[in-house]
Coordinates of C-alpha atoms in Angstrom, one line a residue:
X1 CA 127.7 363.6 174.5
X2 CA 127.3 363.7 177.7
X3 CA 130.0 362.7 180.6
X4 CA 129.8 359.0 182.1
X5 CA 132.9 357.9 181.9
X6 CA 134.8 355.1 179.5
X7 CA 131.9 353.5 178.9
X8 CA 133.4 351.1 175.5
X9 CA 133.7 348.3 177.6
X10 CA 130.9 348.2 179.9
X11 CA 127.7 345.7 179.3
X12 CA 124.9 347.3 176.8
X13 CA 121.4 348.0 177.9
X14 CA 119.4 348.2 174.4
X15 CA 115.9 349.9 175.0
X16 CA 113.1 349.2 172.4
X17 CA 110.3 351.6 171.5
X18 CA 108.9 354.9 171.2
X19 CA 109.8 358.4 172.3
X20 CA 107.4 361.2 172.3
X21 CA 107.6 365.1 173.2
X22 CA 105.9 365.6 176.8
X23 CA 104.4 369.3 177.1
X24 CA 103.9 370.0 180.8
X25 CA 102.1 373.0 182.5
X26 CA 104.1 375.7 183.6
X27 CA 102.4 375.5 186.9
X28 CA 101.8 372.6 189.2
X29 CA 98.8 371.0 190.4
X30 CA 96.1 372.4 187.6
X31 CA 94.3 370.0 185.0
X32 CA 95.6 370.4 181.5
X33 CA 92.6 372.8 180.7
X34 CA 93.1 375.0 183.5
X35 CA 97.2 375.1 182.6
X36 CA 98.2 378.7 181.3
X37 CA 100.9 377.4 179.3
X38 CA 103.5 374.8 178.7
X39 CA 107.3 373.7 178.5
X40 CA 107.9 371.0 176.1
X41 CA 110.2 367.9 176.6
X42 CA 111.6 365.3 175.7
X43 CA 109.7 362.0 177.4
X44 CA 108.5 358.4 176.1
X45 CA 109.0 355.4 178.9
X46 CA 111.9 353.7 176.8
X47 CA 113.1 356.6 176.0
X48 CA 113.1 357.8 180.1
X49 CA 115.2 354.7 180.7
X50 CA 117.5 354.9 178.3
X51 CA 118.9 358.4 179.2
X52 CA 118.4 357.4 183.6
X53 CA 120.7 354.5 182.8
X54 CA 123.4 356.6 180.7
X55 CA 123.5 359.9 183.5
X56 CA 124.3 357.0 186.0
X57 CA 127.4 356.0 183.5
X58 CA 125.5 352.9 181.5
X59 CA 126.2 352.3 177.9
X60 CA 122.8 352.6 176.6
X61 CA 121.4 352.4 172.8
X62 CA 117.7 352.9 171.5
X63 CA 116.1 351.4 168.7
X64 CA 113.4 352.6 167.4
X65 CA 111.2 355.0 164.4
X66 CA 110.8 358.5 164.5
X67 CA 109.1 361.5 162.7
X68 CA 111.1 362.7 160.3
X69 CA 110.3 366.1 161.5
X70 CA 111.5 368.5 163.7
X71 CA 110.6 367.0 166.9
X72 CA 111.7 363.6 165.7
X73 CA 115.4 365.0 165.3
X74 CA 114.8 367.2 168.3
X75 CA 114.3 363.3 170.0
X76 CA 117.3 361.8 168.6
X77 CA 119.5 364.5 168.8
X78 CA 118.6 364.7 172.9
X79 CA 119.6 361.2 173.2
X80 CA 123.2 361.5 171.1
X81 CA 123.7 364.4 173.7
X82 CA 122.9 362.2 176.5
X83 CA 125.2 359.2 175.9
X84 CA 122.7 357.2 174.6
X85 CA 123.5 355.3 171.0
X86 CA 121.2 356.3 168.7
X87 CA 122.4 353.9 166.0
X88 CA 119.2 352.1 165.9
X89 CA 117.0 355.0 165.2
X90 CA 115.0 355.4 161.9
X91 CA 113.5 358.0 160.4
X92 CA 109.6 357.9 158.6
X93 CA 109.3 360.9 156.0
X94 CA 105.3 359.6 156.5
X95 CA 105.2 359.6 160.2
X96 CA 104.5 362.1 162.7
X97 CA 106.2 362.5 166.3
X98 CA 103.7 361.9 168.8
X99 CA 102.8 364.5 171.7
X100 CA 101.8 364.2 175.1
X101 CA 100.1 366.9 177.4
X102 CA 100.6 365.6 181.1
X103 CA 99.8 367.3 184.2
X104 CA 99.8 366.1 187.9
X105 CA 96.6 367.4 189.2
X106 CA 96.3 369.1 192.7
X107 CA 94.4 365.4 193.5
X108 CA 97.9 364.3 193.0
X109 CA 96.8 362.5 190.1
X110 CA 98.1 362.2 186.8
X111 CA 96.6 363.4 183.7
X112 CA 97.2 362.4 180.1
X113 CA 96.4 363.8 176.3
X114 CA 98.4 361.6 173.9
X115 CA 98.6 362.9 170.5
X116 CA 99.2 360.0 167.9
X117 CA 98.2 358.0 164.9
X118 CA 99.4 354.5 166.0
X119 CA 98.8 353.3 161.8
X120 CA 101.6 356.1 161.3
X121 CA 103.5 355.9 164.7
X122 CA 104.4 352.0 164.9
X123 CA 105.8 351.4 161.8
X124 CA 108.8 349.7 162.3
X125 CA 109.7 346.5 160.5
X126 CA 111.0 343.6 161.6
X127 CA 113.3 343.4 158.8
X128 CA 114.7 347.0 159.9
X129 CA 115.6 346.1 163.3
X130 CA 120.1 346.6 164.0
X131 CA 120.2 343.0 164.7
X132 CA 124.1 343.5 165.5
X133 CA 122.8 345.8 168.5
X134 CA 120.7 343.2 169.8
X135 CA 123.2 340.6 169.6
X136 CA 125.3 342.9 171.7
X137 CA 123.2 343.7 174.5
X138 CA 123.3 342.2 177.9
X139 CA 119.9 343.6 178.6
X140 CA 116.8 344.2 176.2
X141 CA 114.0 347.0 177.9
X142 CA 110.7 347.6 176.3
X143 CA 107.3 348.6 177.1
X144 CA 104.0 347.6 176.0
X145 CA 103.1 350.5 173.0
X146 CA 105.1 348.4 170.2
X147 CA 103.0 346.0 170.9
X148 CA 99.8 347.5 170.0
X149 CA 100.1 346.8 166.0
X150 CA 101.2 345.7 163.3
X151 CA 104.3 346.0 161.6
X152 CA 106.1 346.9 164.9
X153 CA 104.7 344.0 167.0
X154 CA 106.3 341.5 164.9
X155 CA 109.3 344.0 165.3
X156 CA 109.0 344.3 168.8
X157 CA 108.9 340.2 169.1
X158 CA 111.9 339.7 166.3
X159 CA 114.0 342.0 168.8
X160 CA 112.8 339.7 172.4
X161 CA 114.0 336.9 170.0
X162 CA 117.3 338.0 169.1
X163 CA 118.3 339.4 172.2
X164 CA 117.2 336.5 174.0
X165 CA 118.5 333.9 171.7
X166 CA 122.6 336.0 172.4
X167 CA 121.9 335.5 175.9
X168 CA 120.5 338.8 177.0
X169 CA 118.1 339.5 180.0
X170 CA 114.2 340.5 179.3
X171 CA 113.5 343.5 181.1
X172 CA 109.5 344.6 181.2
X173 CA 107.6 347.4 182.0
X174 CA 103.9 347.5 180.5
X175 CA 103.7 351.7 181.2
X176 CA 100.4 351.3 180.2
X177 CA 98.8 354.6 178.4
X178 CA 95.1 353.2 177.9
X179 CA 93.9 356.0 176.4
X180 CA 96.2 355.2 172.9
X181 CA 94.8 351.6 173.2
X182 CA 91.5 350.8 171.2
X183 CA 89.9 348.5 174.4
X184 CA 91.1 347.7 177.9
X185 CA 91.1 344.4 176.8
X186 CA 93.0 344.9 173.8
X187 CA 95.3 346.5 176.4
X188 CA 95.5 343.6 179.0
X189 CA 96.0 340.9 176.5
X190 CA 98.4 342.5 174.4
X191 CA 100.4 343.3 177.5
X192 CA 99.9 339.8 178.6
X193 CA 100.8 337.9 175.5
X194 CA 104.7 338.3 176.2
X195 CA 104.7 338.2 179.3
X196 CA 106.3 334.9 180.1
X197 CA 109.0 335.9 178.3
X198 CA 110.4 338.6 180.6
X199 CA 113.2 337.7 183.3
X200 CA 112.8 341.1 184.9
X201 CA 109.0 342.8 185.1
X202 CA 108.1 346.3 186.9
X203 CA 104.5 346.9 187.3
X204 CA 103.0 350.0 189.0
X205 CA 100.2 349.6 192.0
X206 CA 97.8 351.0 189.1
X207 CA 98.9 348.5 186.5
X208 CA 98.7 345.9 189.2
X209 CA 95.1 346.5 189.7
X210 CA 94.5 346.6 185.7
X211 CA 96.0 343.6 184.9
X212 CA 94.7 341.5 187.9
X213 CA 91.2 343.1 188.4
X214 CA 92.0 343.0 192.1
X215 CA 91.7 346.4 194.0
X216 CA 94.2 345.0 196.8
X217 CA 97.6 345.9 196.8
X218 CA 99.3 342.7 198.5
X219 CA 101.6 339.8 197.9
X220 CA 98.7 337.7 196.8
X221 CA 97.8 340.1 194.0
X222 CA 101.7 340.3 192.7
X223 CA 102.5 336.4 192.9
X224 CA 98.6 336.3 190.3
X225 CA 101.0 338.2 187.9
X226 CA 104.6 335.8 188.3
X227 CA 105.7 333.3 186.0
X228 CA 108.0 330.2 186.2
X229 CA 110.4 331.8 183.6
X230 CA 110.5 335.3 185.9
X231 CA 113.6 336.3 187.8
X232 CA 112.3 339.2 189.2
X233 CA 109.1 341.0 189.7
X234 CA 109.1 344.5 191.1
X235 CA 105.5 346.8 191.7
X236 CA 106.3 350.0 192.4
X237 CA 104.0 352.1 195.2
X238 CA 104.6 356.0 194.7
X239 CA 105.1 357.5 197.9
X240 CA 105.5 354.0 199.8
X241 CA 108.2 352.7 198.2
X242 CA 108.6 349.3 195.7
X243 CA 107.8 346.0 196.6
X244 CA 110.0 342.9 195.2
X245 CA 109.3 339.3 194.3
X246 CA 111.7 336.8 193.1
X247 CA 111.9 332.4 193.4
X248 CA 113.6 333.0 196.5
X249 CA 112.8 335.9 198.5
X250 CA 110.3 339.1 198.2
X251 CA 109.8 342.4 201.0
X252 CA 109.6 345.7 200.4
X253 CA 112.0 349.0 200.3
X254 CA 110.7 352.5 201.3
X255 CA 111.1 355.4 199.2
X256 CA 112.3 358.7 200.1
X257 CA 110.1 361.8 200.4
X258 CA 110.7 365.0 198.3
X259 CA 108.9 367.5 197.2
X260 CA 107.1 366.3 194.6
X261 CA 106.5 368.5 191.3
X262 CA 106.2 366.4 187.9
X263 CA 105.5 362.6 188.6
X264 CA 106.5 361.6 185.0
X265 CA 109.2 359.4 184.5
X266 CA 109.8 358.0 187.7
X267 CA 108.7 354.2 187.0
X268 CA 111.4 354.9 184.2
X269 CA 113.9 356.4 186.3
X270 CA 113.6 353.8 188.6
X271 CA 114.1 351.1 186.2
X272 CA 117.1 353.0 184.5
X273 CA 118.9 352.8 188.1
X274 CA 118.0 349.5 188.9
X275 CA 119.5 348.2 185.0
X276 CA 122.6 350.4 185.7
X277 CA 123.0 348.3 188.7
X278 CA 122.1 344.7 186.9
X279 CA 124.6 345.0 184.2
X280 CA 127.4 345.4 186.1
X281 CA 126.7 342.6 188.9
X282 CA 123.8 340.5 187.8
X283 CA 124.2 338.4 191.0
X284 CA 122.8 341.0 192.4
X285 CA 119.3 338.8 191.4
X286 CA 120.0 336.2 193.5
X287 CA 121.4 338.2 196.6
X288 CA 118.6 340.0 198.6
X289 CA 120.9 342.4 200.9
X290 CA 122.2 343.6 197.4
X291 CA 119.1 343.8 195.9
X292 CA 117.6 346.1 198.2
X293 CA 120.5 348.2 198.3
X294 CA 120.0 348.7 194.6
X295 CA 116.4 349.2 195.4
X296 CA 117.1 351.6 197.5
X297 CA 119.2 353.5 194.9
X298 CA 116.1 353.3 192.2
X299 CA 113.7 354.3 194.4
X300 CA 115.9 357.3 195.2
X301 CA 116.5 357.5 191.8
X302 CA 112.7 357.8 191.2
X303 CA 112.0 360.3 193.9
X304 CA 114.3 363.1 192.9
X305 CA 112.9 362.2 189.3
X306 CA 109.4 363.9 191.0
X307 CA 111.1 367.2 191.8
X308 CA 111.5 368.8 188.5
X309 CA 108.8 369.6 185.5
X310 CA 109.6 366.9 182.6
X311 CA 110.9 363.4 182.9
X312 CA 114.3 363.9 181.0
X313 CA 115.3 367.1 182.4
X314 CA 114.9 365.6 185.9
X315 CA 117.1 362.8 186.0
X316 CA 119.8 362.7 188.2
X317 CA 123.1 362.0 188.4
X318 CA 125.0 359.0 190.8
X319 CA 126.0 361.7 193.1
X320 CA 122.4 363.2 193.5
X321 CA 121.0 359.9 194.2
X322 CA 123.6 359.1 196.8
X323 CA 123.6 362.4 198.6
X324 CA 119.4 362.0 199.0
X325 CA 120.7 358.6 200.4
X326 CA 122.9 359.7 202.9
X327 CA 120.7 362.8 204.1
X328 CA 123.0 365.8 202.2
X329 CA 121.4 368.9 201.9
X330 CA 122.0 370.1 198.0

Protein backbone atom coordinates (compact mmCIF):
# COMPACT_ATOMS: atom_id res chain seq x y z
CA UNK A 1 0.00 0.00 0.00
CA UNK A 2 1.15 2.91 -0.57
CA UNK A 3 2.19 5.74 2.13
CA UNK A 4 -0.55 8.48 3.13
CA UNK A 5 -0.54 8.48 6.46
CA UNK A 6 -3.18 7.14 9.30
CA UNK A 7 -5.77 7.28 7.18
CA UNK A 8 -8.50 4.83 9.61
CA UNK A 9 -10.13 7.78 10.82
CA UNK A 10 -10.37 10.14 8.11
CA UNK A 11 -13.85 10.79 5.92
CA UNK A 12 -14.27 8.00 2.87
CA UNK A 13 -14.45 9.12 -0.64
CA UNK A 14 -16.30 5.92 -2.44
CA UNK A 15 -15.75 6.10 -6.35
CA UNK A 16 -18.24 4.13 -8.51
CA UNK A 17 -17.48 2.74 -11.96
CA UNK A 18 -15.22 1.33 -14.39
CA UNK A 19 -11.45 1.04 -14.87
CA UNK A 20 -9.83 0.31 -18.04
CA UNK A 21 -6.08 -0.32 -19.25
CA UNK A 22 -4.91 3.01 -21.25
CA UNK A 23 -2.12 2.12 -23.98
CA UNK A 24 -0.32 5.41 -24.81
CA UNK A 25 2.27 6.05 -27.73
CA UNK A 26 5.69 5.96 -26.84
CA UNK A 27 6.10 9.23 -28.51
CA UNK A 28 4.16 12.50 -28.15
CA UNK A 29 2.22 14.37 -30.51
CA UNK A 30 1.50 11.49 -33.37
CA UNK A 31 -2.13 10.04 -34.07
CA UNK A 32 -2.60 6.47 -32.85
CA UNK A 33 -1.88 5.18 -36.37
CA UNK A 34 1.23 6.96 -36.84
CA UNK A 35 2.45 5.76 -32.96
CA UNK A 36 5.45 3.23 -33.27
CA UNK A 37 4.51 1.64 -30.12
CA UNK A 38 2.91 1.74 -26.83
CA UNK A 39 3.22 1.61 -22.81
CA UNK A 40 0.24 0.33 -21.23
CA UNK A 41 -1.44 1.74 -17.97
CA UNK A 42 -3.64 1.68 -15.72
CA UNK A 43 -6.53 4.53 -16.40
CA UNK A 44 -10.55 4.69 -16.20
CA UNK A 45 -11.99 8.33 -14.85
CA UNK A 46 -13.25 6.76 -11.50
CA UNK A 47 -10.57 4.90 -11.26
CA UNK A 48 -8.00 8.30 -11.96
CA UNK A 49 -9.81 9.85 -8.93
CA UNK A 50 -9.72 7.35 -6.71
CA UNK A 51 -5.79 6.86 -6.72
CA UNK A 52 -5.36 11.30 -7.01
CA UNK A 53 -7.34 11.47 -3.85
CA UNK A 54 -5.28 8.52 -1.92
CA UNK A 55 -1.44 9.97 -3.15
CA UNK A 56 -2.79 13.29 -1.56
CA UNK A 57 -3.49 11.03 1.89
CA UNK A 58 -7.48 10.42 1.27
CA UNK A 59 -9.13 7.25 2.32
CA UNK A 60 -10.48 6.11 -0.83
CA UNK A 61 -12.47 2.73 -1.94
CA UNK A 62 -13.82 1.67 -5.49
CA UNK A 63 -16.66 -0.30 -6.31
CA UNK A 64 -16.94 -1.70 -9.21
CA UNK A 65 -16.74 -5.16 -11.92
CA UNK A 66 -13.81 -6.31 -13.52
CA UNK A 67 -12.38 -8.96 -16.01
CA UNK A 68 -11.54 -11.72 -14.44
CA UNK A 69 -8.47 -11.76 -16.46
CA UNK A 70 -5.20 -10.65 -16.29
CA UNK A 71 -5.60 -7.07 -16.81
CA UNK A 72 -8.66 -7.03 -14.50
CA UNK A 73 -6.28 -8.23 -11.49
CA UNK A 74 -3.48 -6.15 -12.95
CA UNK A 75 -6.43 -3.10 -12.22
CA UNK A 76 -7.21 -4.16 -8.81
CA UNK A 77 -4.02 -5.05 -7.68
CA UNK A 78 -2.71 -1.25 -8.77
CA UNK A 79 -5.30 0.19 -6.64
CA UNK A 80 -4.58 -2.11 -3.30
CA UNK A 81 -0.92 -0.73 -4.04
CA UNK A 82 -2.11 2.64 -4.18
CA UNK A 83 -4.15 3.00 -0.93
CA UNK A 84 -7.19 2.66 -2.43
CA UNK A 85 -9.89 -0.10 -0.86
CA UNK A 86 -10.59 -2.36 -3.23
CA UNK A 87 -13.26 -4.10 -1.06
CA UNK A 88 -15.97 -3.35 -3.46
CA UNK A 89 -14.41 -4.85 -6.48
CA UNK A 90 -15.97 -7.93 -8.35
CA UNK A 91 -14.75 -10.17 -10.54
CA UNK A 92 -16.84 -11.46 -14.06
CA UNK A 93 -15.20 -14.97 -15.28
CA UNK A 94 -17.59 -13.76 -18.55
CA UNK A 95 -16.32 -10.30 -18.91
CA UNK A 96 -13.42 -8.77 -20.52
CA UNK A 97 -11.26 -5.65 -19.31
CA UNK A 98 -11.74 -2.91 -21.53
CA UNK A 99 -8.75 -1.13 -23.44
CA UNK A 100 -8.14 2.22 -24.49
CA UNK A 101 -5.56 3.53 -27.12
CA UNK A 102 -5.23 7.45 -26.45
CA UNK A 103 -2.85 9.83 -27.93
CA UNK A 104 -2.57 13.68 -27.73
CA UNK A 105 -2.14 14.63 -31.24
CA UNK A 106 0.44 17.39 -32.32
CA UNK A 107 -3.12 19.56 -32.89
CA UNK A 108 -2.99 19.16 -29.14
CA UNK A 109 -6.00 17.20 -29.39
CA UNK A 110 -6.97 14.17 -27.87
CA UNK A 111 -7.58 11.00 -29.54
CA UNK A 112 -9.52 7.87 -28.44
CA UNK A 113 -9.93 3.94 -29.48
CA UNK A 114 -11.97 2.32 -26.72
CA UNK A 115 -11.99 -1.33 -26.83
CA UNK A 116 -15.21 -2.82 -25.04
CA UNK A 117 -18.40 -4.79 -25.12
CA UNK A 118 -20.62 -2.64 -22.82
CA UNK A 119 -23.38 -6.06 -22.79
CA UNK A 120 -20.16 -7.81 -21.08
CA UNK A 121 -18.45 -4.71 -19.40
CA UNK A 122 -21.50 -3.21 -17.28
CA UNK A 123 -22.68 -5.95 -15.56
CA UNK A 124 -22.89 -5.06 -12.14
CA UNK A 125 -26.00 -5.72 -10.10
CA UNK A 126 -27.68 -3.74 -7.99
CA UNK A 127 -28.07 -6.55 -5.55
CA UNK A 128 -24.04 -6.82 -5.53
CA UNK A 129 -23.32 -3.47 -4.60
CA UNK A 130 -21.09 -3.25 -0.64
CA UNK A 131 -23.98 -1.36 0.71
CA UNK A 132 -21.86 -1.12 4.09
CA UNK A 133 -19.28 0.99 1.97
CA UNK A 134 -21.77 3.26 0.79
CA UNK A 135 -23.29 3.78 4.06
CA UNK A 136 -19.75 4.77 5.12
CA UNK A 137 -18.82 7.29 2.67
CA UNK A 138 -18.90 10.96 3.13
CA UNK A 139 -18.56 11.38 -0.61
CA UNK A 140 -19.95 9.16 -3.52
CA UNK A 141 -17.90 10.00 -7.27
CA UNK A 142 -19.09 8.55 -10.39
CA UNK A 143 -19.07 9.17 -14.03
CA UNK A 144 -21.49 8.75 -16.73
CA UNK A 145 -20.35 5.06 -18.36
CA UNK A 146 -22.47 3.03 -15.64
CA UNK A 147 -25.05 4.69 -16.82
CA UNK A 148 -25.15 3.47 -20.28
CA UNK A 149 -27.08 0.06 -19.51
CA UNK A 150 -28.65 -2.16 -17.97
CA UNK A 151 -27.89 -4.15 -15.10
CA UNK A 152 -25.33 -1.51 -13.88
CA UNK A 153 -27.56 1.59 -14.30
CA UNK A 154 -29.96 0.36 -11.83
CA UNK A 155 -26.60 -0.35 -9.86
CA UNK A 156 -25.22 2.80 -10.49
CA UNK A 157 -28.72 4.54 -9.16
CA UNK A 158 -29.06 1.94 -6.00
CA UNK A 159 -25.47 3.31 -4.95
CA UNK A 160 -26.64 7.56 -5.55
CA UNK A 161 -29.46 6.21 -3.29
CA UNK A 162 -27.72 4.74 -0.50
CA UNK A 163 -25.10 7.01 -0.29
CA UNK A 164 -27.31 9.84 -0.38
CA UNK A 165 -29.94 8.51 1.91
CA UNK A 166 -26.50 8.09 4.91
CA UNK A 167 -25.91 11.65 4.28
CA UNK A 168 -23.14 11.59 1.78
CA UNK A 169 -22.21 14.32 -0.89
CA UNK A 170 -22.96 13.53 -4.86
CA UNK A 171 -20.01 14.27 -6.66
CA UNK A 172 -20.37 14.32 -10.76
CA UNK A 173 -18.29 14.14 -13.60
CA UNK A 174 -20.03 12.98 -16.97
CA UNK A 175 -16.25 12.18 -18.69
CA UNK A 176 -18.01 11.62 -21.62
CA UNK A 177 -16.36 8.98 -24.10
CA UNK A 178 -18.97 9.28 -27.07
CA UNK A 179 -17.55 7.01 -29.11
CA UNK A 180 -18.73 3.83 -26.49
CA UNK A 181 -22.21 5.49 -26.57
CA UNK A 182 -24.73 4.15 -29.22
CA UNK A 183 -26.17 8.00 -30.12
CA UNK A 184 -25.15 11.49 -28.95
CA UNK A 185 -28.41 11.65 -27.72
CA UNK A 186 -28.44 8.46 -25.91
CA UNK A 187 -25.33 10.20 -24.45
CA UNK A 188 -26.80 13.63 -23.47
CA UNK A 189 -29.90 12.23 -21.90
CA UNK A 190 -28.41 9.53 -20.04
CA UNK A 191 -25.93 11.98 -18.70
CA UNK A 192 -28.75 14.29 -17.97
CA UNK A 193 -31.19 11.91 -16.29
CA UNK A 194 -29.25 12.21 -12.85
CA UNK A 195 -28.21 15.11 -12.94
CA UNK A 196 -30.29 16.91 -10.38
CA UNK A 197 -29.19 14.63 -8.10
CA UNK A 198 -25.50 15.71 -7.82
CA UNK A 199 -24.37 18.40 -5.05
CA UNK A 200 -20.91 18.71 -6.70
CA UNK A 201 -20.72 18.55 -10.88
CA UNK A 202 -17.30 19.12 -13.05
CA UNK A 203 -17.92 19.48 -16.59
CA UNK A 204 -15.08 20.13 -19.18
CA UNK A 205 -15.39 23.26 -21.79
CA UNK A 206 -16.06 20.24 -24.38
CA UNK A 207 -18.72 18.67 -22.41
CA UNK A 208 -20.06 22.08 -21.82
CA UNK A 209 -20.61 22.60 -25.45
CA UNK A 210 -22.20 18.87 -25.79
CA UNK A 211 -24.57 19.10 -23.29
CA UNK A 212 -25.77 22.70 -23.91
CA UNK A 213 -25.35 22.89 -27.80
CA UNK A 214 -23.92 26.37 -27.27
CA UNK A 215 -20.39 26.87 -28.74
CA UNK A 216 -19.73 29.87 -26.17
CA UNK A 217 -17.81 29.24 -23.24
CA UNK A 218 -19.35 31.85 -20.68
CA UNK A 219 -21.34 32.13 -17.46
CA UNK A 220 -24.54 32.10 -19.33
CA UNK A 221 -23.78 28.72 -20.92
CA UNK A 222 -22.67 27.12 -17.29
CA UNK A 223 -25.70 28.57 -15.16
CA UNK A 224 -28.05 26.52 -18.61
CA UNK A 225 -26.48 23.37 -16.86
CA UNK A 226 -27.22 24.34 -12.72
CA UNK A 227 -29.80 23.06 -10.72
CA UNK A 228 -31.66 24.15 -7.50
CA UNK A 229 -30.27 20.94 -5.65
CA UNK A 230 -26.46 21.85 -6.89
CA UNK A 231 -23.78 23.02 -4.44
CA UNK A 232 -21.27 23.46 -6.74
CA UNK A 233 -20.57 23.48 -10.42
CA UNK A 234 -17.08 23.52 -11.71
CA UNK A 235 -16.05 23.61 -15.94
CA UNK A 236 -12.76 23.03 -16.31
CA UNK A 237 -10.69 25.12 -19.32
CA UNK A 238 -7.36 23.20 -20.06
CA UNK A 239 -4.78 25.65 -20.36
CA UNK A 240 -6.92 28.62 -18.88
CA UNK A 241 -7.73 27.36 -15.74
CA UNK A 242 -11.43 26.18 -14.06
CA UNK A 243 -14.22 28.23 -13.77
CA UNK A 244 -16.68 27.83 -10.52
CA UNK A 245 -20.34 28.37 -9.93
CA UNK A 246 -22.09 27.93 -6.67
CA UNK A 247 -25.75 29.76 -4.98
CA UNK A 248 -23.60 32.32 -3.82
CA UNK A 249 -20.61 33.22 -5.70
CA UNK A 250 -18.79 32.02 -9.07
CA UNK A 251 -15.12 33.49 -10.87
CA UNK A 252 -12.50 31.81 -12.15
CA UNK A 253 -8.90 30.31 -11.10
CA UNK A 254 -5.89 30.16 -13.59
CA UNK A 255 -4.05 27.09 -14.05
CA UNK A 256 -0.39 26.72 -14.16
CA UNK A 257 1.63 26.03 -17.31
CA UNK A 258 3.85 22.99 -17.74
CA UNK A 259 5.07 21.18 -20.19
CA UNK A 260 2.47 19.33 -21.32
CA UNK A 261 2.92 15.46 -22.48
CA UNK A 262 -0.16 13.10 -21.84
CA UNK A 263 -3.42 15.17 -21.18
CA UNK A 264 -5.27 12.01 -19.74
CA UNK A 265 -6.40 12.11 -16.43
CA UNK A 266 -6.28 15.56 -15.59
CA UNK A 267 -10.23 16.33 -15.25
CA UNK A 268 -9.72 13.31 -12.79
CA UNK A 269 -6.78 14.49 -11.02
CA UNK A 270 -8.36 17.63 -10.55
CA UNK A 271 -11.36 16.30 -9.00
CA UNK A 272 -9.23 13.83 -6.83
CA UNK A 273 -7.53 17.09 -5.23
CA UNK A 274 -10.39 19.07 -4.96
CA UNK A 275 -12.46 15.76 -2.94
CA UNK A 276 -9.19 15.46 -0.86
CA UNK A 277 -9.80 18.92 0.14
CA UNK A 278 -13.90 18.56 0.61
CA UNK A 279 -13.71 15.82 3.04
CA UNK A 280 -11.76 17.24 5.43
CA UNK A 281 -13.48 20.87 5.54
CA UNK A 282 -16.65 20.83 3.59
CA UNK A 283 -17.15 24.52 4.60
CA UNK A 284 -14.95 24.98 2.26
CA UNK A 285 -18.38 25.06 -0.18
CA UNK A 286 -19.67 27.88 1.26
CA UNK A 287 -16.35 29.99 1.68
CA UNK A 288 -15.03 31.40 -1.69
CA UNK A 289 -11.33 32.51 -0.49
CA UNK A 290 -11.10 28.79 0.48
CA UNK A 291 -12.50 27.55 -2.38
CA UNK A 292 -10.22 29.04 -4.64
CA UNK A 293 -7.36 28.17 -2.74
CA UNK A 294 -8.45 24.50 -3.15
CA UNK A 295 -8.96 25.36 -6.77
CA UNK A 296 -5.88 26.45 -7.01
CA UNK A 297 -4.42 23.19 -5.55
CA UNK A 298 -6.61 21.01 -8.23
CA UNK A 299 -5.76 22.88 -10.94
CA UNK A 300 -2.10 22.40 -10.04
CA UNK A 301 -2.90 19.10 -9.30
CA UNK A 302 -4.25 18.71 -12.94
CA UNK A 303 -1.39 20.36 -14.64
CA UNK A 304 1.52 18.26 -13.42
CA UNK A 305 -1.00 15.32 -14.20
CA UNK A 306 -0.11 16.58 -18.15
CA UNK A 307 3.62 16.07 -17.75
CA UNK A 308 3.95 12.37 -17.74
CA UNK A 309 2.62 9.50 -20.34
CA UNK A 310 -0.44 7.74 -18.55
CA UNK A 311 -2.91 9.15 -16.11
CA UNK A 312 -2.04 6.94 -12.98
CA UNK A 313 1.62 6.98 -13.23
CA UNK A 314 1.41 10.82 -13.27
CA UNK A 315 -0.25 11.80 -10.28
CA UNK A 316 1.43 13.69 -7.87
CA UNK A 317 2.04 13.86 -4.53
CA UNK A 318 0.93 17.02 -1.85
CA UNK A 319 4.38 18.12 -1.98
CA UNK A 320 4.64 18.26 -5.85
CA UNK A 321 1.51 20.12 -6.06
CA UNK A 322 2.65 22.70 -3.48
CA UNK A 323 6.12 23.14 -4.77
CA UNK A 324 4.51 24.00 -8.55
CA UNK A 325 2.47 26.39 -6.28
CA UNK A 326 5.09 28.20 -4.67
CA UNK A 327 7.46 28.36 -7.98
CA UNK A 328 10.23 25.38 -6.69
CA UNK A 329 12.23 24.10 -9.23
CA UNK A 330 12.09 20.03 -8.89
Amino acid sequence: MAPNGDVSDKALIVTLGEMVVDFIPTVSGVSLAEAPGFVKAPGGGPANMAVAASRLGGKVSFIGKLGDDTFGHMLADMLEQNGVSGDGILFDPEARTALSFVSLRADGEREFVIYCDPEKDLRLKPEELNLDILRSARVLHYGSVSLMMQPCRSAHLKAMEVAKESGALLSYDPNLRLSIWPSPEEARERILSVWDKADIIKISNDELEFLTGSDKIDDETAMKLWHPNLTLLLVTLGAKGSRYYTKKFHGEVDTFHVKSVDTTGAGDSFVGALLSKIVQDPTILENESKLREVLKFANACGAITTTKRGAIPALPTEAEILALINGVQS
